[in-house]
Amino acid sequence: MHILILSCGTRNLLVRYFKEADSGFDKIVGTDCSPYAPALYETDAHYLVPPMTAPDYLDTILNICHKESIDAVLPLQEDELALIASHRNLFTDLGVTPVVSSLSAVELCRDKYAFYNHLINHKLPALTSCNSFHAFLDEKEAGHMNLPVFLKPTRGCGSIGIQKVEHLELLEALCKFADEEYIIQTLAQGEEFGADIYVDMITHKPVSLFVKKKLRMRAGETEKSISFRDETLFGLILDTIATLELSGPVDMDIFQVNGNYYISEINPRFGGGYPHAHRCGIHFPRFIANNLMGKENTDTIGSYEDGICMLKYTDLMITPPTYPR
């Protein structure tokens, strides 16, 4: 089978995992809008494409699917998830399966304040949040929030634009002069966890769940983590997943404060910390391949050893001058 990985960027490890002999795939094709995306050069074939906002972007991707006899297309970037999900029929008409959740789930998870309200409406534990300075003052007056707080773009990704705010005057100024919408969230002073979940694309039920305690973050991705098992946390994650029309790989962030867990965010895509799960024996590429062949995956939730540490480090590659400067 052939898979097309979109906006592959620096996901070299992910490309390697799809190229493993037991992955179920025999050709990995990658795209990016930059010739300096290193993961391009580990694929079996790669294409430079226009930015996803370009009017001819979808046609370009569809033409690649036709040329390379692609069986599945895998988006990795937040805005691209919605683009592919909203044009799913264009791919399925070509016999290509988009490995992406429903458009409603993608859009809900993309809007952090809408997702917060979703959690509250389903009586799931979430860190108290609001979407304006005046709303924060109301929550503060009611005793539900206080400084310091965590400020982040409502539709942000990769930890861009996030910051801890300790002073009321600064919070007011940041909210007043921001060029995008922000969510103000209770500062979680505790431990952070990440979950890699696979929701079977046939049964639409979670079949794999891996949790890691985050030890260190860099550029919005987990750099150091340790595998972690807790049946209470597993139950909360599964209860949350059940409220959304998710499919395929899912990444979730959770905090633990004073012994209580709180759901923070869901990214309906491969998370940057997925290599930890993979190296602990959890193979999402194989799950995807099974689903593409019409096979349901066996429930293996929690089938991993705890206490296994992941330590990322910097590497590099040298490429020939393929593209003009």
XYZ file of C-alpha atoms in Angstrom:
325
model
C 0.000 0.000 0.000
C 1.022 3.605 -0.614
C 0.553 6.488 1.835
C 0.966 10.213 1.257
C 2.180 12.174 4.300
C 1.353 15.877 4.020
C 3.462 18.706 5.470
C 5.977 16.183 6.732
C 8.384 18.897 7.928
C 10.700 17.470 10.582
C 8.744 14.246 11.179
C 11.672 12.072 10.064
C 11.016 9.464 12.738
C 7.388 9.123 11.685
C 8.439 8.572 8.071
C 10.863 5.870 9.241
C 8.112 4.144 11.209
C 5.911 3.956 8.114
C 8.879 2.519 6.177
C 9.429 -0.330 8.642
C 9.023 -3.784 7.130
C 6.019 -4.667 9.304
C 4.174 -1.356 8.854
C 1.971 -2.670 6.047
C 3.141 0.024 3.602
C 5.525 -0.424 0.693
C 5.752 3.175 -0.537
C 5.874 6.383 1.495
C 5.362 9.659 -0.360
C 5.858 13.023 1.332
C 4.978 16.635 0.594
C 5.971 19.996 1.983
C 5.975 23.578 0.759
C 9.635 23.993 1.743
C 12.636 22.233 0.167
C 14.260 22.455 3.603
C 11.849 20.032 5.253
C 14.214 17.187 6.235
C 11.556 14.464 6.387
C 11.048 14.838 2.621
C 14.388 13.192 1.989
C 13.590 10.027 3.924
C 10.480 9.218 1.867
C 10.437 6.985 -1.205
C 9.190 9.903 -3.299
C 8.602 13.542 -2.418
C 6.988 16.635 -3.878
C 7.256 20.350 -3.255
C 3.729 21.736 -3.157
C 2.155 25.196 -2.791
C 1.174 26.426 0.687
C -2.083 24.876 1.839
C -3.764 28.289 1.516
C -3.028 28.418 -2.228
C -6.056 27.947 -4.528
C -4.376 25.071 -6.396
C -3.220 23.193 -3.300
C -5.956 20.547 -3.234
C -5.672 19.893 -6.968
C -1.923 19.435 -6.536
C -2.420 16.891 -3.746
C -5.113 15.028 -5.685
C -2.832 14.845 -8.750
C -0.074 13.349 -6.597
C -2.539 10.791 -5.260
C -3.428 9.779 -8.812
C 0.181 9.701 -10.043
C 1.512 7.682 -7.086
C -1.513 5.339 -6.739
C -1.992 6.520 -3.165
C -4.201 4.480 -0.837
C -4.268 6.869 2.138
C -3.472 10.512 2.804
C -2.213 11.556 6.247
C -2.314 15.257 7.242
C -0.085 16.302 10.154
C -0.661 20.043 10.476
C -3.633 21.542 12.360
C -5.141 23.687 9.601
C -4.598 20.936 7.057
C -6.716 18.531 9.099
C -9.827 20.627 8.489
C -8.962 21.141 4.821
C -8.682 17.414 4.150
C -11.663 16.516 6.346
C -13.890 19.049 4.592
C -12.959 17.667 1.153
C -13.000 13.994 2.132
C -15.203 13.034 -0.814
C -12.639 14.310 -3.335
C -10.191 11.741 -2.002
C -12.594 8.856 -1.507
C -13.803 9.323 -5.094
C -10.209 8.506 -6.116
C -10.083 5.494 -3.822
C -7.937 7.352 -1.298
C -8.749 7.174 2.424
C -8.088 10.371 4.423
C -6.638 9.377 7.804
C -8.391 12.159 9.661
C -11.261 12.558 12.126
C -14.663 14.011 11.267
C -14.758 17.686 10.348
C -16.915 18.480 13.391
C -14.351 16.928 15.756
C -11.422 18.603 13.997
C -13.043 22.034 14.177
C -14.076 21.616 17.807
C -10.591 20.558 18.906
C -9.016 23.397 16.905
C -10.950 26.006 18.920
C -9.606 25.714 22.457
C -12.430 27.692 24.063
C -15.111 25.716 22.231
C -13.380 22.532 23.354
C -13.319 23.781 26.950
C -17.072 24.361 26.819
C -17.489 20.901 25.302
C -15.705 19.384 28.297
C -17.842 21.361 30.750
C -21.066 20.384 28.955
C -20.077 16.715 29.245
C -19.126 17.106 32.916
C -15.489 16.285 32.213
C -12.775 17.885 34.388
C -11.199 20.942 32.781
C -9.100 23.853 33.999
C -11.346 26.907 34.426
C -11.001 29.090 31.332
C -12.497 32.201 29.757
C -12.126 34.103 26.498
C -11.913 37.782 27.532
C -10.393 40.016 30.163
C -13.822 41.043 31.454
C -14.850 37.390 31.739
C -11.683 36.774 33.746
C -12.598 39.600 36.130
C -16.016 38.008 36.629
C -14.460 34.596 37.317
C -11.943 36.213 39.671
C -14.698 38.014 41.544
C -16.577 34.719 41.890
C -13.437 33.061 43.246
C -13.075 30.641 40.317
C -9.849 32.081 38.878
C -6.872 34.060 40.062
C -3.456 35.193 38.913
C -1.157 33.871 37.599
C -2.936 32.526 34.517
C -1.940 30.842 31.293
C -2.660 32.823 28.112
C -2.706 31.085 24.727
C -4.163 31.687 21.250
C -7.589 30.120 20.870
C -6.521 28.520 17.590
C -2.812 28.247 18.340
C -0.491 25.296 17.810
C 3.064 24.319 18.652
C 3.092 26.466 21.822
C 3.365 29.599 19.677
C 2.145 32.700 21.521
C 1.603 31.026 24.890
C 2.746 32.693 28.088
C 2.305 32.779 31.832
C 0.838 36.104 33.014
C 1.243 37.190 36.641
C 0.049 40.823 36.625
C -3.481 42.095 36.015
C -2.322 45.165 34.045
C -0.279 43.017 31.675
C -3.169 40.615 31.145
C -5.487 43.511 30.304
C -3.004 44.968 27.818
C -2.327 41.630 26.143
C -6.039 40.974 25.710
C -6.743 44.508 24.506
C -4.041 44.703 21.858
C -3.910 41.070 20.715
C -4.234 40.535 16.967
C -5.976 37.191 17.511
C -8.375 35.628 19.993
C -6.926 34.263 23.222
C -8.101 31.902 25.921
C -7.253 32.634 29.546
C -6.746 29.431 31.495
C -6.094 28.602 35.123
C -2.375 27.988 35.494
C -1.862 24.265 36.071
C 0.785 23.972 38.739
C 1.269 20.232 38.709
C 2.364 17.465 36.364
C 1.614 17.254 32.633
C 0.788 14.071 30.757
C 0.371 13.237 27.100
C -1.716 10.437 25.624
C -1.344 8.826 22.206
C -4.625 7.194 21.244
C -5.643 5.242 18.172
C -9.340 5.200 17.328
C -10.113 2.379 14.918
C -11.312 3.780 11.590
C -13.778 0.906 11.152
C -15.320 0.477 14.610
C -14.668 4.098 15.689
C -13.638 2.794 19.099
C -10.281 3.379 20.828
C -8.048 0.319 20.478
C -4.733 1.671 21.741
C -3.799 4.083 24.508
C -0.323 5.119 25.633
C 0.306 7.681 28.394
C 3.561 9.445 29.123
C 4.486 11.829 31.917
C 6.128 14.850 30.329
C 9.455 15.764 31.861
C 10.540 18.487 29.440
C 9.052 20.299 26.439
C 10.763 22.091 23.569
C 9.073 24.052 20.749
C 5.693 22.614 21.709
C 6.810 18.985 21.528
C 7.699 16.486 24.214
C 11.488 16.194 24.456
C 11.783 13.997 27.546
C 9.063 11.763 28.981
C 8.472 8.556 30.902
C 5.771 5.966 30.208
C 3.010 5.970 32.803
C 0.064 3.755 33.722
C -2.996 4.688 35.787
C -6.381 3.039 35.304
C -8.171 6.160 36.605
C -6.490 8.273 33.952
C -7.197 5.646 31.287
C -10.888 5.802 32.191
C -10.989 9.599 31.968
C -9.269 9.591 28.568
C -11.666 6.990 27.181
C -14.688 8.875 28.556
C -13.443 12.022 26.796
C -12.772 10.268 23.495
C -16.316 8.853 23.562
C -17.795 12.376 23.313
C -16.197 13.114 19.922
C -16.301 11.651 16.395
C -12.592 10.877 16.311
C -10.789 8.503 13.978
C -7.192 7.378 13.570
C -4.305 8.860 15.584
C -5.170 11.279 18.393
C -2.957 13.260 20.774
C -4.273 14.473 24.153
C -2.814 16.709 26.874
C -3.771 16.244 30.536
C -2.682 17.926 33.757
C -2.678 16.565 37.276
C -3.134 19.164 40.012
C -3.449 18.224 43.694
C -4.113 14.612 42.735
C -6.899 15.432 40.255
C -6.696 15.041 36.470
C -7.856 17.769 34.070
C -8.221 17.457 30.298
C -6.429 20.313 28.534
C -6.426 19.784 24.763
C -6.962 17.226 22.019
C -5.094 17.259 18.727
C -6.731 14.800 16.289
C -3.426 13.858 14.622
C -0.086 12.238 15.359
C 1.449 13.997 18.352
C 5.073 15.083 18.445
C 5.654 12.651 21.309
C 4.359 9.607 19.391
C 7.898 8.149 18.966
C 7.830 7.270 22.673
C 4.728 5.116 22.168
C 6.146 3.531 19.033
C 9.399 2.555 20.707
C 7.355 1.000 23.512
C 5.746 -1.375 21.019
C 2.651 0.569 19.915
C 2.480 0.699 16.105
C -0.040 3.199 14.739
C 1.149 2.719 11.103
C 0.234 -0.972 11.413
C -3.184 -0.020 12.822
C -3.760 2.300 9.859
C -2.709 -0.394 7.384
C -5.062 -2.926 8.979
C -7.987 -0.505 8.684
C -7.171 0.242 5.042
C -7.302 -3.518 4.359
C -10.721 -3.680 6.033
C -9.442 -5.268 9.236
C -10.558 -4.152 12.680
C -7.721 -3.696 15.158
C -7.612 -5.688 18.380
C -8.039 -3.737 21.622
C -4.565 -3.399 23.155
C -5.248 -0.455 25.477
C -2.560 -0.105 28.120
C -0.364 -2.860 26.653
C 3.006 -1.365 27.458
C 5.509 -1.183 30.287
C 5.605 1.822 32.575
C 8.767 3.637 33.608
C 10.368 3.612 30.135
C 12.029 6.975 29.450
C 12.237 8.748 26.072
C 15.105 11.202 25.509
C 15.075 13.156 22.234
C 18.280 14.642 20.883
C 19.367 16.740 17.899
C 20.454 15.123 14.638
C 21.075 16.452 11.130
C 21.207 15.446 7.484
C 23.164 16.741 4.519
C 21.429 16.820 1.130
C 22.770 17.529 -2.363
C 21.851 20.899 -3.959
C 18.686 19.484 -5.536
C 16.776 22.763 -5.470
C 17.935 26.216 -6.591
C 18.706 28.724 -3.871
